[in-house]
mmCIF file of C-alpha atoms and ligand atoms in Angstrom:
data_model
loop_
_atom_site.group_PDB
_atom_site.id
_atom_site.type_symbol
_atom_site.label_atom_id
_atom_site.label_comp_id
_atom_site.label_asym_id
_atom_site.label_seq_id
_atom_site.Cartn_x
_atom_site.Cartn_y
_atom_site.Cartn_z
ATOM 1 C CA MET A 1 -5.963 -19.959 22.024
ATOM 2 C CA ASP A 2 -7.684 -21.265 18.947
ATOM 3 C CA LEU A 3 -7.214 -19.703 15.503
ATOM 4 C CA PHE A 4 -10.953 -20.007 14.944
ATOM 5 C CA SER A 5 -12.012 -18.273 18.168
ATOM 6 C CA PRO A 6 -13.282 -14.670 18.242
ATOM 7 C CA VAL A 7 -11.110 -11.745 19.311
ATOM 8 C CA SER A 8 -11.479 -7.979 19.728
ATOM 9 C CA LEU A 9 -8.879 -5.613 18.300
ATOM 10 C CA GLY A 10 -9.873 -2.209 19.660
ATOM 11 C CA ASP A 11 -13.372 -1.473 18.321
ATOM 12 C CA LEU A 12 -13.083 -4.306 15.809
ATOM 13 C CA GLN A 13 -14.816 -7.551 16.758
ATOM 14 C CA LEU A 14 -13.466 -10.474 14.770
ATOM 15 C CA ALA A 15 -15.273 -13.809 14.435
ATOM 16 C CA ASN A 16 -11.908 -15.568 14.077
ATOM 17 C CA ARG A 17 -8.203 -14.741 14.063
ATOM 18 C CA VAL A 18 -7.511 -15.256 10.365
ATOM 19 C CA VAL A 19 -6.952 -11.770 8.941
ATOM 20 C CA MET A 20 -6.765 -11.061 5.216
ATOM 21 C CA ALA A 21 -3.404 -9.328 4.793
ATOM 22 C CA PRO A 22 -3.305 -6.121 2.722
ATOM 23 C CA LEU A 23 -2.857 -7.243 -0.881
ATOM 24 C CA THR A 24 -2.303 -4.890 -3.805
ATOM 25 C CA ARG A 25 -4.078 -6.254 -6.893
ATOM 26 C CA LEU A 26 -4.254 -3.252 -9.241
ATOM 27 C CA ARG A 27 -7.866 -3.747 -10.422
ATOM 28 C CA SER A 28 -9.062 -0.147 -9.838
ATOM 29 C CA GLY A 29 -8.243 1.411 -13.214
ATOM 30 C CA ASP A 30 -6.682 4.729 -14.148
ATOM 31 C CA ALA A 31 -9.071 6.680 -11.916
ATOM 32 C CA GLY A 32 -8.245 4.531 -8.867
ATOM 33 C CA VAL A 33 -11.907 3.745 -8.253
ATOM 34 C CA PRO A 34 -12.686 0.284 -6.809
ATOM 35 C CA GLY A 35 -15.637 -1.070 -8.785
ATOM 36 C CA GLU A 36 -17.964 -4.076 -8.670
ATOM 37 C CA LEU A 37 -15.165 -6.540 -9.381
ATOM 38 C CA VAL A 38 -13.202 -5.287 -6.368
ATOM 39 C CA ALA A 39 -16.341 -5.361 -4.198
ATOM 40 C CA ASP A 40 -17.006 -8.974 -5.279
ATOM 41 C CA HIS A 41 -13.423 -9.972 -4.509
ATOM 42 C CA TYR A 42 -13.558 -8.651 -0.959
ATOM 43 C CA ALA A 43 -17.128 -9.858 -0.311
ATOM 44 C CA GLN A 44 -16.107 -13.391 -1.346
ATOM 45 C CA ARG A 45 -13.530 -13.295 1.467
ATOM 46 C CA ALA A 46 -15.821 -11.846 4.176
ATOM 47 C CA THR A 47 -15.595 -14.938 6.432
ATOM 48 C CA VAL A 48 -12.082 -14.037 7.540
ATOM 49 C CA GLY A 49 -12.084 -12.290 10.918
ATOM 50 C CA LEU A 50 -10.928 -9.016 9.355
ATOM 51 C CA ILE A 51 -10.147 -7.822 5.838
ATOM 52 C CA ILE A 52 -7.344 -5.301 5.500
ATOM 53 C CA THR A 53 -7.614 -3.722 2.065
ATOM 54 C CA GLU A 54 -4.829 -3.281 -0.402
ATOM 55 C CA GLY A 55 -2.609 -0.213 0.057
ATOM 56 C CA THR A 56 -4.728 2.835 -0.921
ATOM 57 C CA PHE A 57 -3.286 6.252 -1.689
ATOM 58 C CA PRO A 58 -4.285 9.218 0.525
ATOM 59 C CA ASN A 59 -3.271 11.953 -1.955
ATOM 60 C CA ALA A 60 -2.477 12.024 -5.650
ATOM 61 C CA GLU A 61 1.294 12.262 -5.328
ATOM 62 C CA SER A 62 1.382 9.191 -3.091
ATOM 63 C CA ARG A 63 0.114 6.823 -5.772
ATOM 64 C CA ALA A 64 2.554 3.961 -6.437
ATOM 65 C CA TRP A 65 0.934 2.128 -9.369
ATOM 66 C CA VAL A 66 -1.578 2.466 -12.144
ATOM 67 C CA GLY A 67 -4.616 0.395 -11.122
ATOM 68 C CA GLN A 68 -4.069 1.131 -7.415
ATOM 69 C CA PRO A 69 -7.158 2.530 -5.660
ATOM 70 C CA GLY A 70 -7.248 5.878 -3.888
ATOM 71 C CA ILE A 71 -9.396 7.421 -1.165
ATOM 72 C CA VAL A 72 -9.199 10.994 -2.404
ATOM 73 C CA THR A 73 -11.922 11.738 -4.979
ATOM 74 C CA ASP A 74 -15.678 11.407 -4.438
ATOM 75 C CA GLU A 75 -15.776 8.544 -6.963
ATOM 76 C CA GLN A 76 -13.100 6.675 -5.037
ATOM 77 C CA VAL A 77 -14.986 7.171 -1.783
ATOM 78 C CA GLU A 78 -18.229 5.919 -3.387
ATOM 79 C CA GLY A 79 -16.341 2.891 -4.711
ATOM 80 C CA TRP A 80 -15.141 2.062 -1.215
ATOM 81 C CA ARG A 81 -18.683 2.565 0.116
ATOM 82 C CA ARG A 82 -19.880 -0.204 -2.206
ATOM 83 C CA VAL A 83 -16.993 -2.447 -1.125
ATOM 84 C CA ALA A 84 -17.778 -1.909 2.565
ATOM 85 C CA GLU A 85 -21.485 -2.553 2.000
ATOM 86 C CA ALA A 86 -20.762 -5.782 0.123
ATOM 87 C CA VAL A 87 -18.452 -7.051 2.883
ATOM 88 C CA HIS A 88 -20.845 -6.042 5.667
ATOM 89 C CA ALA A 89 -23.767 -7.702 3.867
ATOM 90 C CA ARG A 90 -21.815 -10.975 4.236
ATOM 91 C CA GLY A 91 -21.113 -10.282 7.922
ATOM 92 C CA GLY A 92 -17.469 -9.290 7.448
ATOM 93 C CA ARG A 93 -15.240 -6.531 8.837
ATOM 94 C CA ILE A 94 -13.003 -4.349 6.689
ATOM 95 C CA VAL A 95 -10.383 -1.668 7.336
ATOM 96 C CA LEU A 96 -8.629 0.385 4.676
ATOM 97 C CA GLN A 97 -4.845 0.392 4.431
ATOM 98 C CA LEU A 98 -3.622 3.970 3.976
ATOM 99 C CA MET A 99 -0.446 3.758 1.925
ATOM 100 C CA HIS A 100 1.725 6.686 0.898
ATOM 101 C CA SER A 101 4.334 5.388 -1.551
ATOM 102 C CA GLY A 102 6.833 8.194 -0.948
ATOM 103 C CA ARG A 103 9.748 7.711 -3.367
ATOM 104 C CA VAL A 104 8.484 4.340 -4.667
ATOM 105 C CA SER A 105 6.755 5.902 -7.653
ATOM 106 C CA HIS A 106 7.343 8.005 -10.766
ATOM 107 C CA PRO A 107 5.761 11.174 -12.215
ATOM 108 C CA ASP A 108 4.524 9.067 -15.158
ATOM 109 C CA ILE A 109 2.547 6.996 -12.639
ATOM 110 C CA ASN A 110 1.144 9.565 -10.241
ATOM 111 C CA GLY A 111 0.681 12.229 -12.931
ATOM 112 C CA VAL A 112 1.502 14.986 -10.445
ATOM 113 C CA GLY A 113 4.961 15.972 -11.631
ATOM 114 C CA ARG A 114 6.803 15.286 -8.434
ATOM 115 C CA ILE A 115 7.688 12.393 -6.198
ATOM 116 C CA VAL A 116 8.321 13.023 -2.529
ATOM 117 C CA GLY A 117 10.284 11.408 0.269
ATOM 118 C CA PRO A 118 11.905 12.273 3.577
ATOM 119 C CA SER A 119 15.160 13.115 1.748
ATOM 120 C CA ALA A 120 16.423 13.507 -1.814
ATOM 121 C CA VAL A 121 17.698 9.927 -1.940
ATOM 122 C CA ALA A 122 16.577 7.766 -4.861
ATOM 123 C CA ILE A 123 16.106 4.012 -4.888
ATOM 124 C CA ASP A 124 18.887 2.351 -6.861
ATOM 125 C CA GLY A 125 16.898 0.593 -9.566
ATOM 126 C CA GLU A 126 14.131 0.890 -12.103
ATOM 127 C CA VAL A 127 10.401 1.373 -11.823
ATOM 128 C CA ARG A 128 7.843 0.044 -14.288
ATOM 129 C CA THR A 129 5.873 2.980 -15.728
ATOM 130 C CA PRO A 130 3.186 3.115 -18.442
ATOM 131 C CA THR A 131 5.952 4.179 -20.841
ATOM 132 C CA GLY A 132 8.393 1.423 -19.889
ATOM 133 C CA LYS A 133 11.049 0.895 -17.246
ATOM 134 C CA GLN A 134 12.760 4.042 -15.977
ATOM 135 C CA PRO A 135 15.188 4.793 -13.152
ATOM 136 C CA PHE A 136 13.539 5.635 -9.840
ATOM 137 C CA PRO A 137 13.453 9.448 -9.572
ATOM 138 C CA VAL A 138 15.284 11.438 -6.930
ATOM 139 C CA PRO A 139 12.405 12.448 -4.633
ATOM 140 C CA HIS A 140 11.679 15.983 -3.536
ATOM 141 C CA ALA A 141 12.495 16.122 0.192
ATOM 142 C CA LEU A 142 9.312 17.158 1.964
ATOM 143 C CA THR A 143 9.763 20.406 3.874
ATOM 144 C CA THR A 144 8.587 20.363 7.472
ATOM 145 C CA GLU A 145 5.383 22.159 6.394
ATOM 146 C CA GLU A 146 4.848 19.745 3.521
ATOM 147 C CA ALA A 147 5.306 16.810 5.881
ATOM 148 C CA ARG A 148 2.552 18.263 8.066
ATOM 149 C CA ALA A 149 0.312 18.746 5.013
ATOM 150 C CA THR A 150 0.918 15.087 4.149
ATOM 151 C CA LEU A 151 -0.093 14.190 7.693
ATOM 152 C CA ALA A 152 -3.313 16.160 7.161
ATOM 153 C CA ASP A 153 -3.962 14.116 4.001
ATOM 154 C CA PHE A 154 -3.711 10.914 6.060
ATOM 155 C CA VAL A 155 -6.245 12.343 8.508
ATOM 156 C CA ALA A 156 -8.695 13.476 5.810
ATOM 157 C CA SER A 157 -8.413 10.104 4.083
ATOM 158 C CA ALA A 158 -9.082 8.234 7.322
ATOM 159 C CA GLN A 159 -12.169 10.377 7.841
ATOM 160 C CA ARG A 160 -13.334 9.667 4.298
ATOM 161 C CA ALA A 161 -12.799 5.925 4.849
ATOM 162 C CA VAL A 162 -14.923 5.884 7.990
ATOM 163 C CA ALA A 163 -17.559 8.097 6.355
ATOM 164 C CA ALA A 164 -17.681 5.573 3.493
ATOM 165 C CA GLY A 165 -18.573 2.857 6.009
ATOM 166 C CA LEU A 166 -15.243 1.114 6.476
ATOM 167 C CA ASP A 167 -14.638 -0.158 9.997
ATOM 168 C CA GLY A 168 -11.339 1.657 10.373
ATOM 169 C CA VAL A 169 -7.923 2.180 8.807
ATOM 170 C CA GLU A 170 -4.483 0.643 8.907
ATOM 171 C CA ILE A 171 -1.556 3.053 8.624
ATOM 172 C CA HIS A 172 1.080 1.507 6.355
ATOM 173 C CA GLY A 173 4.410 2.006 8.071
ATOM 174 C CA ALA A 174 6.018 -1.046 6.432
ATOM 175 C CA ASN A 175 7.583 -2.428 3.244
ATOM 176 C CA GLY A 176 9.696 0.583 2.290
ATOM 177 C CA TYR A 177 6.934 3.134 1.647
ATOM 178 C CA LEU A 178 6.892 6.732 2.898
ATOM 179 C CA LEU A 179 6.413 6.184 6.626
ATOM 180 C CA HIS A 180 8.999 3.420 6.658
ATOM 181 C CA GLN A 181 11.348 5.714 4.689
ATOM 182 C CA PHE A 182 11.166 8.140 7.624
ATOM 183 C CA LEU A 183 12.267 5.412 10.062
ATOM 184 C CA SER A 184 15.498 4.359 8.343
ATOM 185 C CA PRO A 185 18.696 6.446 8.698
ATOM 186 C CA VAL A 186 19.536 5.558 5.070
ATOM 187 C CA SER A 187 16.369 6.929 3.430
ATOM 188 C CA ASN A 188 15.908 9.669 6.055
ATOM 189 C CA GLN A 189 18.829 12.105 6.167
ATOM 190 C CA ARG A 190 16.826 15.083 7.414
ATOM 191 C CA THR A 191 18.100 17.641 9.853
ATOM 192 C CA ASP A 192 14.729 18.884 11.167
ATOM 193 C CA VAL A 193 12.578 17.390 13.951
ATOM 194 C CA TYR A 194 11.850 14.376 11.711
ATOM 195 C CA GLY A 195 15.460 13.308 11.130
ATOM 196 C CA GLY A 196 18.669 12.369 12.921
ATOM 197 C CA SER A 197 18.094 10.558 16.207
ATOM 198 C CA PRO A 198 15.928 7.422 16.440
ATOM 199 C CA GLU A 199 13.326 9.494 18.322
ATOM 200 C CA ASN A 200 13.244 12.075 15.533
ATOM 201 C CA ARG A 201 12.946 9.453 12.778
ATOM 202 C CA ALA A 202 10.047 7.817 14.650
ATOM 203 C CA ARG A 203 8.318 11.156 15.204
ATOM 204 C CA PHE A 204 6.495 11.494 11.885
ATOM 205 C CA LEU A 205 4.857 8.079 12.141
ATOM 206 C CA ILE A 206 3.838 8.783 15.742
ATOM 207 C CA GLU A 207 2.342 12.136 14.731
ATOM 208 C CA VAL A 208 0.399 10.560 11.853
ATOM 209 C CA ALA A 209 -0.981 7.814 14.111
ATOM 210 C CA THR A 210 -1.847 10.343 16.812
ATOM 211 C CA ALA A 211 -3.664 12.689 14.438
ATOM 212 C CA VAL A 212 -5.567 9.868 12.721
ATOM 213 C CA SER A 213 -6.558 8.463 16.129
ATOM 214 C CA GLU A 214 -7.818 11.844 17.294
ATOM 215 C CA ALA A 215 -9.872 12.159 14.107
ATOM 216 C CA ILE A 216 -11.589 8.743 13.974
ATOM 217 C CA GLY A 217 -10.881 7.110 17.354
ATOM 218 C CA ALA A 218 -7.832 5.002 18.223
ATOM 219 C CA GLY A 219 -9.982 1.868 18.457
ATOM 220 C CA LYS A 220 -10.457 2.079 14.691
ATOM 221 C CA VAL A 221 -6.779 2.522 13.860
ATOM 222 C CA GLY A 222 -4.149 -0.151 13.320
ATOM 223 C CA ILE A 223 -0.567 0.245 12.178
ATOM 224 C CA ARG A 224 1.725 -2.003 10.140
ATOM 225 C CA ILE A 225 5.500 -2.086 10.475
ATOM 226 C CA SER A 226 8.251 -4.310 9.041
ATOM 227 C CA PRO A 227 11.480 -3.757 10.985
ATOM 228 C CA GLN A 228 14.652 -5.120 9.317
ATOM 229 C CA HIS A 229 12.766 -5.765 6.098
ATOM 230 C CA ASN A 230 15.546 -4.063 4.083
ATOM 231 C CA ILE A 231 13.277 -3.610 1.089
ATOM 232 C CA GLN A 232 13.167 -0.872 -1.573
ATOM 233 C CA ASP A 233 16.476 0.505 -0.235
ATOM 234 C CA VAL A 234 14.992 1.241 3.196
ATOM 235 C CA PHE A 235 17.924 -0.332 4.989
ATOM 236 C CA GLU A 236 17.814 -1.134 8.709
ATOM 237 C CA THR A 237 21.029 -3.042 9.171
ATOM 238 C CA ASP A 238 22.284 -1.814 12.549
ATOM 239 C CA PRO A 239 20.488 -3.894 15.209
ATOM 240 C CA ALA A 240 21.060 -1.294 17.943
ATOM 241 C CA ASP A 241 19.583 1.450 15.779
ATOM 242 C CA VAL A 242 16.617 -0.761 14.857
ATOM 243 C CA ARG A 243 15.929 -1.327 18.558
ATOM 244 C CA ALA A 244 16.254 2.329 19.432
ATOM 245 C CA THR A 245 14.072 3.482 16.537
ATOM 246 C CA TYR A 246 11.266 0.975 17.031
ATOM 247 C CA ASP A 247 11.390 1.313 20.824
ATOM 248 C CA ALA A 248 10.887 5.067 20.356
ATOM 249 C CA LEU A 249 8.070 4.377 17.901
ATOM 250 C CA LEU A 250 6.240 1.963 20.197
ATOM 251 C CA ASP A 251 6.742 4.255 23.202
ATOM 252 C CA GLY A 252 4.992 6.947 21.184
ATOM 253 C CA LEU A 253 2.189 4.664 20.016
ATOM 254 C CA ARG A 254 1.443 2.847 23.284
ATOM 255 C CA PRO A 255 -0.451 5.712 24.985
ATOM 256 C CA LEU A 256 -2.778 6.030 21.994
ATOM 257 C CA GLY A 257 -4.456 2.657 22.596
ATOM 258 C CA LEU A 258 -4.536 1.679 18.918
ATOM 259 C CA ALA A 259 -6.662 -1.265 17.764
ATOM 260 C CA TYR A 260 -3.640 -3.345 16.797
ATOM 261 C CA LEU A 261 0.002 -3.515 15.822
ATOM 262 C CA SER A 262 0.659 -5.560 12.669
ATOM 263 C CA VAL A 263 4.235 -6.725 12.223
ATOM 264 C CA LEU A 264 5.760 -8.289 9.115
ATOM 265 C CA HIS A 265 8.955 -10.008 10.218
ATOM 266 C CA GLN A 266 10.455 -13.392 9.407
ATOM 267 C CA GLU A 267 10.416 -14.425 13.065
ATOM 268 C CA PRO A 268 7.076 -13.412 14.611
ATOM 269 C CA SER A 269 7.799 -15.435 17.748
ATOM 270 C CA GLY A 270 11.369 -14.124 18.028
ATOM 271 C CA GLU A 271 12.762 -11.646 20.500
ATOM 272 C CA LEU A 272 12.425 -8.452 18.454
ATOM 273 C CA VAL A 273 8.756 -8.854 17.549
ATOM 274 C CA GLN A 274 7.768 -10.077 20.992
ATOM 275 C CA ASP A 275 9.646 -7.214 22.685
ATOM 276 C CA LEU A 276 7.887 -4.708 20.413
ATOM 277 C CA ARG A 277 4.556 -6.367 21.202
ATOM 278 C CA ARG A 278 5.144 -5.972 24.947
ATOM 279 C CA ARG A 279 6.174 -2.363 24.422
ATOM 280 C CA PHE A 280 3.032 -1.717 22.380
ATOM 281 C CA ASP A 281 0.881 -3.377 25.079
ATOM 282 C CA GLY A 282 -1.972 -4.160 22.700
ATOM 283 C CA PRO A 283 -3.061 -6.808 20.183
ATOM 284 C CA LEU A 284 -0.512 -8.109 17.659
ATOM 285 C CA ILE A 285 -1.268 -9.288 14.127
ATOM 286 C CA ALA A 286 1.679 -11.393 12.942
ATOM 287 C CA ASN A 287 2.938 -12.189 9.455
ATOM 288 C CA SER A 288 6.244 -13.866 8.615
ATOM 289 C CA GLY A 289 6.787 -12.145 5.266
ATOM 290 C CA PHE A 290 7.244 -13.105 1.646
ATOM 291 C CA SER A 291 9.663 -16.062 1.750
ATOM 292 C CA SER A 292 6.872 -18.665 1.728
ATOM 293 C CA PRO A 293 3.075 -18.405 1.997
ATOM 294 C CA THR A 294 1.650 -18.528 5.528
ATOM 295 C CA THR A 295 0.428 -22.070 6.208
ATOM 296 C CA ARG A 296 -2.387 -23.372 8.383
ATOM 297 C CA ASP A 297 0.143 -25.022 10.711
ATOM 298 C CA GLU A 298 2.070 -21.775 11.124
ATOM 299 C CA ALA A 299 -1.107 -19.804 11.879
ATOM 300 C CA VAL A 300 -2.439 -22.416 14.321
ATOM 301 C CA GLN A 301 0.902 -22.476 16.108
ATOM 302 C CA LEU A 302 1.280 -18.680 16.363
ATOM 303 C CA ILE A 303 -2.128 -18.404 18.017
ATOM 304 C CA GLY A 304 -1.884 -21.671 19.962
ATOM 305 C CA GLU A 305 1.406 -20.610 21.541
ATOM 306 C CA ALA A 306 0.096 -17.084 22.178
ATOM 307 C CA HIS A 307 2.698 -15.361 20.003
ATOM 308 C CA ALA A 308 -0.017 -13.159 18.462
ATOM 309 C CA GLU A 309 -3.701 -12.304 18.784
ATOM 310 C CA ALA A 310 -4.318 -12.783 15.040
ATOM 311 C CA VAL A 311 -2.426 -13.796 11.900
ATOM 312 C CA ALA A 312 -2.360 -11.879 8.607
ATOM 313 C CA VAL A 313 -2.599 -14.301 5.695
ATOM 314 C CA GLY A 314 -1.843 -13.131 2.172
ATOM 315 C CA ARG A 315 -1.414 -15.505 -0.741
ATOM 316 C CA LEU A 316 -3.647 -18.293 0.535
ATOM 317 C CA VAL A 317 -6.526 -15.827 0.990
ATOM 318 C CA ILE A 318 -5.962 -14.703 -2.603
ATOM 319 C CA ALA A 319 -6.393 -18.318 -3.752
ATOM 320 C CA ASN A 320 -9.108 -19.401 -1.291
ATOM 321 C CA PRO A 321 -12.125 -17.145 -0.781
ATOM 322 C CA ASP A 322 -13.318 -19.636 1.869
ATOM 323 C CA LEU A 323 -9.948 -20.148 3.563
ATOM 324 C CA VAL A 324 -11.448 -20.144 7.073
ATOM 325 C CA GLU A 325 -13.820 -22.974 6.179
ATOM 326 C CA ARG A 326 -11.005 -24.907 4.516
ATOM 327 C CA TRP A 327 -8.604 -24.442 7.417
ATOM 328 C CA SER A 328 -11.148 -25.158 10.147
ATOM 329 C CA GLY A 329 -12.207 -28.386 8.408
ATOM 330 C CA GLU A 330 -8.645 -29.258 7.317
ATOM 331 C CA HIS A 331 -9.699 -29.347 3.672
ATOM 332 C CA PRO A 332 -7.244 -28.965 0.778
ATOM 333 C CA GLU A 333 -6.438 -25.496 -0.593
ATOM 334 C CA ASN A 334 -6.355 -23.961 -4.063
ATOM 335 C CA ALA A 335 -2.824 -22.892 -5.038
ATOM 336 C CA PRO A 336 -2.246 -19.168 -5.723
ATOM 337 C CA ASP A 337 -1.273 -18.134 -9.257
ATOM 338 C CA PRO A 338 1.352 -15.340 -9.018
ATOM 339 C CA ALA A 339 0.942 -14.516 -12.733
ATOM 340 C CA THR A 340 -2.470 -12.969 -11.974
ATOM 341 C CA PHE A 341 -1.549 -11.163 -8.733
ATOM 342 C CA TYR A 342 -1.110 -7.819 -10.502
ATOM 343 C CA ALA A 343 -3.042 -8.512 -13.707
ATOM 344 C CA ALA A 344 -6.336 -7.009 -14.824
ATOM 345 C CA GLY A 345 -9.785 -8.575 -14.703
ATOM 346 C CA ALA A 346 -11.552 -11.420 -12.936
ATOM 347 C CA GLU A 347 -9.046 -14.159 -13.747
ATOM 348 C CA GLY A 348 -7.101 -15.083 -10.645
ATOM 349 C CA TYR A 349 -9.151 -12.538 -8.709
ATOM 350 C CA THR A 350 -12.790 -13.548 -8.318
ATOM 351 C CA ASP A 351 -12.699 -16.973 -10.010
ATOM 352 C CA TYR A 352 -10.915 -19.116 -7.408
ATOM 353 C CA PRO A 353 -13.458 -21.843 -6.533
ATOM 354 C CA THR A 354 -14.917 -22.385 -3.088
ATOM 355 C CA LEU A 355 -15.098 -25.833 -1.573
ATOM 356 C CA ALA A 356 -18.844 -25.826 -2.141
ATOM 357 C CA ALA A 357 -18.352 -25.099 -5.843
ATOM 358 C CA GLY A 358 -15.743 -27.847 -6.058
ATOM 359 C CA ARG A 359 -18.192 -30.406 -4.614
ATOM 360 C CA HIS A 360 -20.748 -29.873 -7.373
HETATM 361 C C1 FMN B 1 0.299 -9.671 -4.442
HETATM 362 C C2 FMN B 1 0.736 -9.076 -3.118
HETATM 363 C C3 FMN B 1 0.399 -7.763 -2.827
HETATM 364 C C4 FMN B 1 0.732 -7.193 -1.579
HETATM 365 N N1 FMN B 1 0.326 -5.917 -1.292
HETATM 366 C C5 FMN B 1 0.551 -5.405 -0.060
HETATM 367 C C6 FMN B 1 0.023 -4.130 0.303
HETATM 368 O O1 FMN B 1 -0.671 -3.447 -0.466
HETATM 369 N N2 FMN B 1 0.286 -3.669 1.558
HETATM 370 C C7 FMN B 1 1.046 -4.408 2.453
HETATM 371 O O2 FMN B 1 1.247 -3.942 3.585
HETATM 372 N N3 FMN B 1 1.533 -5.622 2.133
HETATM 373 C C8 FMN B 1 1.290 -6.141 0.916
HETATM 374 N N4 FMN B 1 1.733 -7.409 0.623
HETATM 375 C C9 FMN B 1 2.334 -8.244 1.674
HETATM 376 C C10 FMN B 1 1.258 -9.138 2.316
HETATM 377 O O3 FMN B 1 0.389 -8.366 3.109
HETATM 378 C C11 FMN B 1 1.872 -10.265 3.179
HETATM 379 O O4 FMN B 1 2.643 -9.693 4.191
HETATM 380 C C12 FMN B 1 2.718 -11.221 2.346
HETATM 381 O O5 FMN B 1 1.976 -11.706 1.239
HETATM 382 C C13 FMN B 1 3.215 -12.426 3.159
HETATM 383 O O6 FMN B 1 2.105 -13.146 3.663
HETATM 384 P P1 FMN B 1 1.715 -14.594 3.025
HETATM 385 O O7 FMN B 1 2.941 -15.442 3.173
HETATM 386 O O8 FMN B 1 0.578 -15.096 3.870
HETATM 387 O O9 FMN B 1 1.361 -14.370 1.606
HETATM 388 C C14 FMN B 1 1.448 -7.969 -0.633
HETATM 389 C C15 FMN B 1 1.822 -9.284 -0.961
HETATM 390 C C16 FMN B 1 1.466 -9.840 -2.174
HETATM 391 C C17 FMN B 1 1.824 -11.292 -2.459
#
């Protein structure tokens, strides 16, 4: 297969297989409302096959950072409506990543007074808050009822996203945030139906995906996982347990017929990812993680050798609004500037030049 050929992921029809990876950029202010700048940023990148938005919080206590957008208030929903319209006007497709931070936050950030997680186990380290660095708090362990209320917040947020005109949602089960915290036996020490065995630890994520699918249609729902990522103290170091947990997860997801499975793992073509893909029995979006930016050669090879249906590309889409044109014509790329990844304003956000601009 060719990286530049069309593909369908559930209800999502992509013009090519270059997917903009979810990328937190913190340009949505204290109120978490994506404004014109955010709409411009995404619209500039509308020629990728699919845009997956930055991680967006589905309820107030799940906010991880100041500047992160939400999909809770009417203003936030209207902001996303303008983003979706801007992307669609350029012929693009866009799904919203629903991200619950769980314990990766602080009351000084979310302003709610409590931080939640599967269990009262804190991350060993410090979090940057508006009042300086502080130790990560010990999270309040969600009760079974509270976990179900959180699930309902995912559902309501997915409905708001679709009502705002987005093409679907991606459930963030990766990178050490709440849903990933449920999967690991280190961050999840519960004794109810959501803790203990691999099946129980996978249950919450399966229930969230099931409920969101019932609400907006499975063909509009993707899910992201990052097995063995070992990030933010969500440790998955026992290979047998990883297998058992993710096998249980994929067995629960397969019957839903989700639009796609997105996996962040350093070896997308390796045994674990390819086994999970077969178990999922649907389209795979691959990404090899943070160690080095995804290259054109890597993306061409993953698709050419049929290791994935599409490739999520992060940093090079940040730096190249016209990455598909550059890659298809084998043109040179702009280099990303990490200093502006999480900064404010247009610099390093909407001012990376296109090829066309460079030719003038
Ligand atoms: C600035 C930045 C922000 C990110 N934010 C998110 C996010 O909100 N959600 C997520 O699932 N992954 C996030 N990631 C991970 C990316 O989606 C991607 O997996 C990573 O950048 C590796 O891909 P790349 O080598 O093509 O950049 C982020 C990465 C970067 C560099």
